[in-house]
Every structure is written in C-alpha cells, then in structure tokens.
Steps between C-alpha positions, in 0.01 A plus 500: 500500500519719192321460167688576178410505133719228345394550139858592408621150582208346312634634170675252273835677491551621857533194722750227411253228604249630250754484221601145594135397511435659162791306343360180652154574362355545848297782652663766714562393861416859603150596391328832455163381634446300815444123477157340480537384859498871591861494620661837454821434692846497347756341729845648446718185476800608703522148640291261282356185649721193492475324165363808324634570151486872576851638561563718805420866435728739689321794659718721279264418212211655689709803592618547141160463335280627780435839341321323211220383731263777609397459862122499527469497878488261793321167478144551623499878457229670300623702203312719257504407135617850411807457723624193313793548260390585146594154376262339750198719420364269232144394433583145607617611845210743536243239402636234735499725804171666416644843422497686173781646300278788402510425128412231254860409426818422690563866565820643643619854564539690173656832590639690203861584429613868492352677200266212418157615383182327396458422133286742302386324182371827354858618457563237237809379682575135545707287730640179361451259788653216300823540306425530129736215428305262721465421867817294528732649240734793531386606845860519615533795258180671610653752738742604227208529258326735744813712527560533127141576405489777759840627385384504139152645546469691826477878486704547820830401345718699739333340800552155351862582417572616855335188638718282279810684624388450859439131435871468420591655834240332723545160343295187562656184357215293361680170553525576873121498532332174588219514246473337162645690206157547345381726782457864413298699753754512781771632267288765330364603840857559613577698184184704561660631819765661283250624243268653761783676678719590203423868562409454866737474793790260537400444863176345380692285255738377769215415736284325245798307367612405851152370584463319169505119533695457175784712633488311830523170318761634261727623779396229746372701795155347461423325828840593642491464876701647782771313685285511814200348323708222344649410837170518686301295249756275329795499740729616220757775511408642161539857380288740300539476123737774381420504130250784475671701772809508281340558163255773601804705594743395229257496208189698595619798702851584617749291306819370655704816552427846634425752227505871453184642351659512156555124511872515568638280776592636839844394623667484839826663602692222322311549177305176546132464420271509803252218542139612522439208736674195639394144562394608851228717345395220265454264796313770690259578217455128434340477844260774396392314186359209699133423542367546145256243368239458229156646542213256493419405144188624325293352223543748216871439454679291245721333758224391738697218659600373841843647460433866559348821371763654272295803399397683818747674732632270770387499859733508799497208740607683815622190683764445229638855517824557685431692820835662565660833400640539150782730401481710183759609241588831660603410852156499657202271554186437302266692727718803564294816476179332613349583840535259787180313574541592869499870403169496314226707666280325753201334331655547160198334344296814581763746387555710193638278223356174636381281212227238464424257218160352430465127563127481433325220683829329577607564858851351507790727401713457190817693588510339844425140583230356721465135588312320216235380744366855524364468147229266627477614862151638551597601856779729391497828688525791253608859549160661432511875464231656716240757404654843513846370413696755300688216334175332400385832356822539300473149359134550410571813296127576479353687207261793532207274589694298754577187296846359561737514204756245612834550325754230421760686706456774756769732637423708805558867429505608865527358850178346631370484852436152635153377592405233755720191481722667243652690790612172660662353188870546436466405135257361245513213254157468335205723587131443435386824339133400520283237343778243522711694253865488600809714452856394573726754668828547313764597749748758367846405386721497807801310626615335818844521650653154537613581855290678761475547875274335756404203283219283637439132450198392300367144476319358202179338629653297783830431671569183301502702179759761415601800702649816357568861592309810396527875529260609775429825315343319203152340485628154417332267754188454710455503876534182707369564850552275805403512860786536744724189502293340224630388158161461329425818306188661356435773249301799619143415392456856378774470236379682193547248217660163435866517403527841666853608587583747775809657649652359818365789709146451366522130573597579858211745538251244370625245752471752782141569392430127558670502839782292351851560375721417207671170566743243367213264417479135399186524289201721421164377627151546353627599154484299177843398378478694175416816693826486690819658372794662666423618852698736722661358812653662804840352410786710364731427208861551416598570137844361422708506186705221347792633293663290229853516361425782253300713741151397395255456785206280591230588753454282808201547729546380855194523730558446869322165467349306212416152382562552132646787298402552143782360281579823318606676821637210706873448575549270199354730238713598200302803389802728466473846350745780439535794739718806480752483785641832615844343525619161613269211582532191724688218325547147623860375497398187311344702217821630350837660557357833620304372801470731801370253757143609431563862590760424764262273681192721523311250281475124526719308256284232339645157435358498148654839422375851548428700813185538711452847648254681720381834363375840603321758282587870521310785337659839451416834343682578173454874441507764770466772234343547160674286238705692247350325195266233375800279434606522863158376607501216248850391593454501878140399568350159419190466722190631327210685657126513437295801392486745792138583412396149600591563864271671745472874461781674683737201499720672243430871539798681351696473177802675352630489140863572417732372227207319333448303821184528711520404867189408703538532879291344768311750706730679742813327370787590271739251344433158650497146371126554428560795267393425142682635194331517162704524178465446125781314325644559151237268352215701652417239762383632836642344816433546869771392741510464873795681658622178650740216457507166679804286556530148631792450735655182626469489876840531659665698219312798355757529218352183348188654349294526184203698375170347601371337181144557386262257333146504365448140602432407859699222659172389660341257255141620524602862441719423197221561251454512126425871531836568664674283242336709227629819665847350519483406132393852409791645699745276316355597161534866598860436598578355159310775319653797681855365505731750329596234245154414374437806283831488306495119488152491348576798277792318342300181452206679336725707272687186394179320417340791314762735355873438525746260661746757637311809616697800616514578872294813431231293330485249787479779755219673310298179494580430866394855588168443323451185705575669833316824427209321338494751219665566165403820323126503574464122508457308823324503835776668695531188715828315545518187285276627219553274198321740266750772581790257467375374164457856375860575593622178339346584162511882504849573632735642235709182479184314402379754242803677357547372143861612496573229756413242234843583367674448834685170453437393858142616553236243419410138554409174335129448440355202685372213290142535625504869411640423156217256433231736631653790304486296180151368572346827611685719253408287203144443620479130576148368458358162612361270235129459447493181708648645820458824690837526673868499405699202627876478542619156609814395689684831458719434803658193343548676168616852581583485871223728627125471549252657741473319834774252409800593712779258582609682814403793720772699321271530198611445141782753517757593763502877564873500571603277206806625312586341163848360463799720432498438124207741468493879520247476781720260697809711446311803631388290803139583421209264545270344243248287691330354193829369363496225762232333284662590167626176351519346157224237536244745638594764247445254216172384653382859553569610144366175356180543699450860390579412139241221520237741634568741216491235225250242622303667777497367854575129456777251568643524150882507506534597863178701536359611833181289485444126515260494203659387174307730268610536140877518476507662158581868473207668330209725586286219642501500881173313542663206676694709749370609840578866424696706254644848455263719304704816457566584137542796265354411162692623200303750295645417159534856369722570800867451427634181650783675678267755657272219612790298638628798697157559651467134600845477659454833673176387661643162595804673650270719707294203621786258568804716583341829612648656187861426598590305186829632361507640147719212391267236635199691370639479148587130536143415604352726236706342224401152616138616486545634148668178389206296629221732385495425126561129555235418762293810568474750781385248766807279452725806484341623823573166669860515381547852638350406835722192533813699426406770748458231766872419477630856533675636808248785503219249562682302768640799690391854573805648332591636159785354302765659280615243243861522389444349157717202588389142539491376856765230547370152568665267753789306354501123484714367788801285413635232733863513612505124538552485879299236691142606568363593843171643620367653822127485568360722776154409631332779697238376745294818503321608815740359758517121522453324833838334461525388863238247398716398206797403717411381850708360790448126534754308705696704754700325774669815628404724787132510406245352267477761224197338340312531829597866519395547137165340578445712811582823318313433176189363671222444246727562200751234610542189288460167684836329537369177352401685183850631429717334237836432662820627343841341529699599806715813512777579746516881509157595638315507830329173399641191334195453285250731344178427323325669214134570433300185419435631147874537436564146374713606203689751712581233761609255231735756343646593838561137589646423157741793513339740250354752744609694807343758728611846609344550840404825674593695190373835378572866442788624717655843473760389755527237772280605790308385806160555660617808685667682211312379189280808477797733454713252303235451232431746221266266313130553573430177686179299483355683195429279198613724216819623667605158627432337163712767335772447760508124435521561125756778512727397792618859520364646826713812485404567135864512393404341168174688462253366247662158466413156629708207617444288189564800276835571667603133477403511132701820445808346660472191278444715190817696579684166482389466139209264562158526336253515787123517466261638760135406518216579736189288473162679485611823671797730504746454784745721681729196536590487129584871456864572426721801443420722203693415183626159607209282389162538333204510738366171624236336285160439658337175391149368540487169682256371238732563210542756224211636292560593137466871433234622256449164335267646233637849418286741304791562261817316415723787609315574823788393730737728312258789545464429872879513539507834316241635745737404779830608349784648701450843655700808584634555854227758559224251434287362779668237718176308546418496128859400426475213746177382338650498150816332621296243687271433202789462257681262733180315591406435139850384405534285811148367463564385143832342592362318802183398316709331235727341761249383759232383259709189433605436862325234706543360849526136599344556842137579569503819705197569723254757367591752767661843492855425616512164324413671173768760564764236566384309193570816298841530672575139405410572135718811499793302642438239231519776237836632622676385185258671263524816711878500513497507879799411719295564811160623615339651806129450556250654737173326577249548775199359677268706717246423769738452794363793702317255726351720770209256526467120506872446454503121519231457238650756263860386532402137455380593152779748426786275616351210308499711184859611564617144551330378183657784300849431640465129431386546140776755435769266627359206305491697177853636532635157589326360192666771288839436664541853628407466871860540615524836321203662673454639852160599636478730804186595689457841662206676664410838644545358850388209714194504723461547873548178694212594727159496330237770497137453596402386149720189507736699281844652527629850430808668354837403646862502378752217476385177334610170347572474128607216279765479230485210256678376190726229366810691614368575848687322777174392656386355828621804696342776706709815474483782753372477858153370579380695807566314826218680682169556322334688786500878522777467759734360233805708407388508137128552558294817494140513617267223389780286366655727237844353442791738439699343214844363571571460128449778247410454134859599421621161628265310271578700189874527555530122490262485203690768306825311551338177377364693201859581407523865601847635571563549876620850415146584386336395826506849659298629203266203504452536876541871581440445870736204554770705670257573783532137613853488637485184710709241314284200586183686396546390139434147376753393236353414161673162518285419806184580308582364154697221344743737332 
C-alpha cells in the first residue's frame, strides 16, 4: 500500500467535490490534515457503497491527476524528513513526527536563479519587492515595466537590443502559460536566457530555451509521453505531441525550405523548392521531445504553487521518453556519429574520459534510477572504493598536505588500473569515495543498434512479471543462478553492490563460481523485492520486425518462452519508427494497391495489416583503402568510435594521415571493420568513425534490407535513463544547430529585426559566415554559433553602415512600435515623477499592437515573409516588409495619439496616453501629476536669433529621433512650425510642437530618407454606390487549426458500419460522447444519415435545421486532387505549417499565379470591374485574403474591433493636421519605398479614420454581443454593414479571425470554451443582421489553417492535420446540407487518411469560393482569375453548383 501527499486535492479549486462543498457552505470532503479519529485513509470511490451520494469515480481520474500527488513511500516504511517533498517539509509535519525542519520557519529549498546574487545594502541599490502601484494593482504590466526600465536605463543597450530581437524569434505566448497574468518572474527569467546569451552561443540559447518550462507549456511538450508509455499505463493509443518538434525547426533553426548560405532557396531539377523536412521528421522529433516535466518547486519563487516550477530548467522523466530510434532531417538517425555502447572499452568507468559527479551524502543516482526504497534502506550494499584505489585517489584530489579537495565533477585524464573488487565489476553506478561521500558515474554518450545478434532473455524480478530481450554484450542485468533442473534462482552473494548490472558472460561466470548456472528461473530467492531488477536467463531471443504500409517498422521481441512480454515490444505494439530501406520493403496486399504479398511470402501477412518478418544483422567493412576526402568519410560512415587512447596500450598501435583523414589500425591489422577514422568537418567539429556498416535483412530475401538504426535510449526500461535522454536531447539540438540552413535562416531573421527587411544575399552570407566561423573581424570566440560574431556582422557589415544606402529606395525597414516608444523616451530623456521611481507603460499591446512579452502567436508580432499588397512599391517589387502586417489605421492613430500625449502631458492616460493615470490633461509645463515626462529641452537664449535657435533645436531632434535622416523639406516644415509657436507660447511649447510633428514623419517611422516631390499626396476618394443590391462576404479565420472533426461528428449510421463507434475508437479521450451531441436534420448524400454537432453549437445546430447554414466537409487546401500515395508529390503547399496553411486558405492560389492577392481581394476586383463600389475591411489585423491586384481598388481598411478613436483630439495648433500632411506629401520615384508606404498609409489612415469616426459614432446595434474577441469583431462588421449607405457601398468583403485553436493539450476543455464562444458570436451576428433586415444579403464562411489529427497525443491534445469541416451561413444559404464527402473510414487504413488520422481533403477551397463568388454576382468569365488554380480540377462532378449552395 502506497502513501501519497494529497494536498493538491485539498485545495479549494482543484477537486470538483471541494468546489461543490464550498458553494453549499460546507467544509471540503478531502482534507489536508488527518481526522481527529486518527484516520489517514482516503478510499478512492471507484464503486461507492450502495446509497452513497458520492458518484462513481473512474480510475481515469487517478491516472490523469496522479502526477499531482507526490509518492512518499509504502505504508509502514520509515522515511527521513529530508527525503520528503519540499511541500511536506513544514514545521507542522516535523513537530508531529518528532523531527525538525532545521529552521525556525516553514523552510523550503531556496536555490538561486542564474546570475542571482545576495543583496549588498552598501551599494545603495534597492529592489522593489512590492509594485509601487500597490500589491494588487497593475501587476499584469510588471514584466513589461521591467523590460522598459532596463531598455531605458541599462548601459548594455546592444545586449538588450539583441535579446529583444531574439525574443521575437524564440517566442513564448503569454496566454499559453497557465499562470495568472500578474506573474512576472517566470517571464523575465525566460527573457534573461536571451540577455545572458545575447553574445554567447546559439547552442546554449537553444538548449536553455528547450529546457525552459514556459517554452514547454507554450508549445505543449510539457509532460508529453511516448506512445509506449500511454499504452502501458493508460491503455490508449496516443502519440507524442508534435508542436515543439515542428516549431523548433520552422521558427528557431532551419525554416521550411533548404537554403544556400546567402539565404536564397535551393531548388530541385524541376525548379521547385526543397523541403528542409517532412512530416515524417516532425513525428520523429516529436518522440524525442517526450519526458519533460517541471522541476520540484522551491520557496524563493513568485509562482510557488502546486502547478509547477516555471523558472528552473525542466527535468526529464525517463519513463515518459520514447525508447525507439528517431530519424533526422538529413537522411540519418539521431545518434549517428556516436560510438556504439558495445564498442566502449572494457571497464569504461576506469578509462580516460570517464566522468563522475558529486552527490554528497546522497547515495542514489540522479541520471539513473534506483528503486525509491533504497533511499531508506540501511542495508543497502554500496560500491565502496578500497584503500589504494586509483579511482578513489582521483576523486579525492588531495592537496599538498593530503586533504581531499572533492570537485563537483571529475574527468579521468588517463586509464586507471583496477583495485580489489573493482576488477570484478563490469560497470559502476554510484561509488563511495570515502567517509560516505558519493559520486555518480556518468556513462559516456553512446548508442545502441536496434537490432543485434545473440539476444538473451531477461526477466524482471520473477516470471509473472515482464520478460524482455537484451544485448549480452552490455551490462544491463544481474545474474540469476540455479542448481541443475531447478527454477529457483539466487544472486551470487559476492555481488559488489545493489542494483549492479553485469554482462551476460560475467553473469555466467558468477553462477559457475557458485556451482550453479544461468537458468530460466521462476523467482529469485533470499533477495528483497526492491533489490531485484532484470536478471539474465539462459533463454535465447528472436528480434522480429513488423512493417506497416509505408515501410515503418516496430520491434518485436520473441523469447523462446515467456509468461508476459513488456507491452512496448509485444506483438500488439504500435511503436513504429522510420527506417531507410535499401530498396523495396514487404507490403501486405490489404494495405494498398502496391502489395507484394509481404515480400513474396517471406514474411507473415498480418490480418490487421502489415507484415511480420524475421531478421538477421550483417556487419561489413566500408573502406579497404584510405578515403579520398573528409566528405567521403562523412557521407559513407555513420557509426562513431571512442577515443583510441582510452583503450589498453597497444590496442590501436598505428595511424596514417592522408587527405585530412587519420586512420587508426588495430595492432597487426590493416583496413578492417575495427579501423577508426578521425576527421574534422567544415564546422571544425572532430569526429571518429568506425569503418563499419550494419544492415538488417529480412530472413528469406536479403534484398529486403535497411540500415541498422541507432538510438541513445535502451528498449529495456531500466536502462532507458534520464542521462541517456539528456544525451539524445543534446544530439538533436546539435542537429538543429549545425544544419546547413540554420546560419542563413538566423542571419536573415536577425538582420530583419535589427537593420533592414530585405538584406542582400552578400549581407546574409557575411552574417551566416560569422555565425559558422564564430568570428567577425576580431570579434568572437572562433566557435560555431557565436552570437557576438553574428551581431557584429549584423551591425558592422557595409549594408548596415553605408549611409549611401539610405537613399536606396528598397533598403530599409519600418521601425517597430516598441522601438519607436523607447527611442522617443530614451532620446528625449524621460524621467519618473517624484512619487515613483520607475517608468510605467500600460496596455501597449491593445493600443499599438506590440508590447514586450505579449505575443498572440509563436509567429511573433510580424511575419518575416510578409509582402504588402500590390498597390505598394514594396509589393510590386515582391519584397517583404514584416512590420507592415501590424500597420493599420486604428493602431497608427493610437500610436501617434499616445506619443503626442506623452509629449504634451507626460506619461498619463490623457487623450490616448500610454499610462492609466489621468494626470493633468492641459498642455503646459506642469507634469507633476504624470508618472513621468520628457525632460529634453534647448532653452532659447534670447540674444540668439530665433531662426538659428530653431534650426539647432530641429537638428538635434532630427538626430535623436530620425538619426539625422530628416529631409530638407521636412526640416524646414518643422522649423517653421517651431518658429510660429515660439513667440506665441515660448520655447517649451514650440519644442513640444516640433517633437510631435517629427513623430509623424516617414523618417521617424522607417529607416529611410524621403525625397518630397512638392505635390500633395492624394487622399482616398469617397466611394459612390452604383445602386445594385448590396451583398457581403464575411470570412472568419479560426487561427491555429480548429479541431473541426469535433464540430461535425457522425451520429446515426445504418450503413455498413457504425461511424460514430469508429469515431469514438479513433479519437479516444478527445471523442465527444454521443449523448452530448446536438443532432442535425438528416442528409442523404453522406456515409451517415445523421450527424451531430458539438454540444456548445446550439446556434449552429438551429441554423442548420432551419435552413440558414450548411457544412463543407473534409475541405482544405488542395493543389490538385490526390490520394495517400501521391499527395507528397502532388502538393506544392507546405502542409501542416500554421503560417503557410493560413496564407493558403486566405489566398486560394497554391501555384502563386495571382501572386500577392487573396481570394476576397480577387472577388472584390472582379465586382469592381463590373462597376460596383466594393469595400474591403480586415478587423484588428491585416489579411492576405483582402489583397487585390494593384490599381483596381484601394487597399483594404483595417478596423479595430472596439471602434474608431479620434485622431489628435486636442491639437497643439489649429493647422497641425495640415502640417502633418505636408510632412507626408507625395514623393519622387527615387524616394524610399518604405517611407513612401508610411506616408501613404498615414494619409489614408487619417482620412479613413475621420470618415469612419463620423459614420460609426452614430451607429448602434440592437443585439447584445458577448464581450469576446470574435463577437466584438462581428459586432463591428454588423455596424459596417449597417453603414453601407453612408459609405456608398454596393458590396463588402470582411476578414475576421479568432485564435487559440492550436490545441495540442487538453483539447476537450479548450474547445468547449472556444466552440462556445464561436457559437455565441455566430448567434449574435445572425440576430443582429435579421433585426436590421440584411441577413439574406450576407454570407459568412469559416476557414482554418487545417484540422487536427483524429488520434490524440499523450497530452490529451491533437496535432496538425489537413482536411476539416467548415460552415457557411447566411440568409441566402440553402441550408441543412453537408457538401463534399465525409470520410467513410477514419482509421489510418482509410483511403483518405494519412498517419494519425490526417484527412486528405476531397474538396478544395476553390469549390467553396467559386459558389460564393457566383452568389456575390461575379461574372462566370472572371472565375479563372478569381480562382487561378481551378483548371487543375478537371473532373466535372468535382464542382458543386452555386445553386446547390445558395438560394440564387
């Protein structure tokens, strides 16, 4: 019976029964302290007593929440107070049991964070432990406050700037983290990783980010578990979470496509881009990112809760880690290049390079796992190093007087001779170095081959527990010795230490020494249960391979006899992994059209699909001569080798070096499989390779073969340790880092964030070279990945420094909003008021679209590949402008209003200010009521001529705010405005006027110069209606990939099979109960007569059943019709990636025939060419969907869901708006494209803003919309539709969006909320439009990046898939229909299903939007331009007539 700490379930908010009791005014049914009757037992109510009011509790609840209850030990065991979890080591517990906590308070571990030092009051520094604004006010802004005050005051500005750039690459989305918004420490601790390593090495950044709990929570690999673990412990066929595996490649290292070093794309022989990786690699790496969990919490952290330590690097729970080989991105395995564990020198723990880490008085290992009972076992047999031991001497490290100087880590510098019992030990775990001071042996990084010869059966403890197979050459089990014909076994009493492992041969020798033999035993006698582990038997094993339909394999162990096989290697296991077949592979006839009778009968055809094959392993020599080059070695050898100096003297006696390759030969031999080659690659990494290759061949047909895959993790549970998982993680991080793409990919990202949006190939290559060489000029360590060298290249390369490039119309970038605010604040010397010590900016994200730590998605604030629409010079040149994605009228108005407010009133909330404090909203020189104000000024010395003074002021302001780029024309405009103000209000008011005007110039908002033409910039014309009946299309993007197979679910199916049952069996713990579904009216064209919708879809169901809504099923991006065998070559679109699939859904132009345009923009263009006045609006953010062809229509207007804010409500002069327009007048063709876009945007934004402010300020709605993101967007859409008359609109297209659908974790909980919010928004929108009598003129269509996998991952979540189910609704929709083909087989064997339930669409977006365009009134002759790819779909019945979708 086990004892657990149940405090977690004693909290008010964790157990449902506690919450019910609290609402009833009763005490918690689950208590923290035991009852007065001394009962300490909690009975898990799986089957409550008859008449009990306690509902049955399924065991699933224990499985799901079990990790929240620390196991303390077995009932009746003795445990030391120090071994209790931190949360249990309280004074109350200590006092009750007669122990002491060792302090006067409830002490817990208080280790420091990196860089944390003790306070030194003599330095006069202070740390504000409580927010100046109070303990419960403004804490949600505290992390931003920390950022800005460092950015404004710190002396290491370049370091902080680089860290901010990195934070936009290695993004953590704050809303994805399960802590309250007022928490700060975890976020600043994450940012500190980037600050610390800004000039360090990118490898360190990748590792620290990968181990950071915020990143794990953000990208949902926290507590991700392997398929084997989920099946063994929960009987679920779940898969590893793929989120981080995808994004660490796409966003943090390699990008999507192969790159040359200058950043240009590599192409294949057909001119197509080459993928850097495929979904196979994502699934492989996902298995590697299993096993990560929070460290134990400690007391000196802000977030000291039961829900995890979000500050310290995560630990690895080895039992959760996937144990099987993982392929990499370059055709190999993670583990290639590492030595085989079987090839390590004998007694490696005494050899050169062996490492030890100090444990102190603790005698249980940390990188390996011992049974918990050993912690309190006073009889435990330790490996005590004897007097005279060379190892003991090395660990002691005695000083000149003989006192041991024990080091935290020790690495042996030479081979040591063994002493006493050391000579009988095959390996070590923990050694007693004297005085009960312990060191843990750290075995070197090595790999195992998945297949090997002469496998032997091992049994875990006794026959009734599991059996497995093990490599006899590895010390992985203990001896089990029987007398002849006996099945009761004993360990040799002279075994050296508990938990000792030995090789098979050693086990046999120890049995012989007892007069016994290895045996196929039933149980071990005279040994405590916790001291038993895996034990060698005399039985042999067969290693078989199960091959699935795509050639992936699963290991099967088959001992000659066994009672129970461990589930992850038994015949039913589904632990498939990719191998590299040399040619064909066995294929079952039932798996597809290309079956070969399982290799022409050499393998067994399985009834469930796949083939079962016996295997042989063959080793062969690779080189019989010296290799001709380093590249030849690297391309042909994959098995690593250990340092030859660690072997006994004379083992490797000769060496030869030719062609930069050194060969080490065994004594008396030439080129054999044991020869070792040593080379250095282009990145200065040294490798040793064994001159060997191993292949696995199917017995009966040697042509069916593949390379023997390697793996750090052992298939044997007890040998699959946290230490090996850490090595595997390091190998993966190295693979990302040293990939040829990483240097140019990161170079482009850093240049874009710090210098220019469109760097030249030469510039990218120079920065990439600095990264790979580790040096730029004389800056850098000379080590690959040096961020200092990269940063130096970024800011010192000619394209960054050459002033003549300021005149290049296409060199430059927009300045980010945060940088604009810090430039203004720092340049003009912002100073806190007397009542506060810090500068506070509040709610910047909502106002200007950017704020530190406040990201909406992992793609940061700006998309690196974003190209403005074709009406701009940048768009016409097909260049990118990442910051333009956030450039919209509402945020521009808010940004300028906020900066104006700071200049005039100090930091306050006056007229759109950036602080929540009201202050004094009168423009004067009194800033006493503001939280801070700008103190820069240049007093006017009266004898000085006013014009001279004005020139000096504007010149200095130009230097501070525009880096001196202000054009002569704009300089004079600002100077004249200063002179006009000077005699009327004094130099301070004139100074404020000049600053405000400069803040509107293109030179401030971009890094370019401008060449004014002297002509006024044209403002957008007022649209005029043609009088045709109004229509509107509303696109709703469900960002992140909606789980739409839980939106539309099979319900009643009387055909060949019960589709709901199949749905339930495939979806497992993310399936919706049938009784919870809302039934839809029957349909006649699908695999089921009736479908149901999510229980939160009440409005959706009502609209479907009333005829206002239909579904498009299994719909998505299709380049052409395809199948599961051809999709990979039929599809140009980058599948399964958020940004590319969102763009594809918005553009519906997979072949890029209408480059730079979106589907709504092309529909709008076609309608405009008919003479109609068509508006285009995107709510909150810009959208690719609304972009049209250059010259046909003005750019789409971006609206804020909360309405329109008046611009500059209290101007400093009556003619200020006129002056601002002069500063942004039209320019010559040679002027900067970025500065031109800013001025054009500002002119349009101000005109549009004024027009919409006047129009919308009088518009109201009759329906109460929920206070939620999408509802507010659709409320704004409803107001815009209501204003169609005032706007002169014949038609409109709208783009709106809602994020949060990337549900890699806790899908059911998250989608319950999300779908409920969607349904409420749809219902309110319909109600409002019906009330306004316009419902029949509007069509709303939902789209998403993709659907989710039908099969869940180990976090009760789902990953990226493809085809999904999308609704179309409106008064003209011919509702109650399901268009397209719902899949008739949801298993992976289905014709339309890829792995894990990724549905291949049967209906492309073209079908949806063709019908919609026809309803909208577009001419059929325009359809090929609206849908550039429509001619690809030649099957006549592929298309759904518009009259079937709409009431035309």
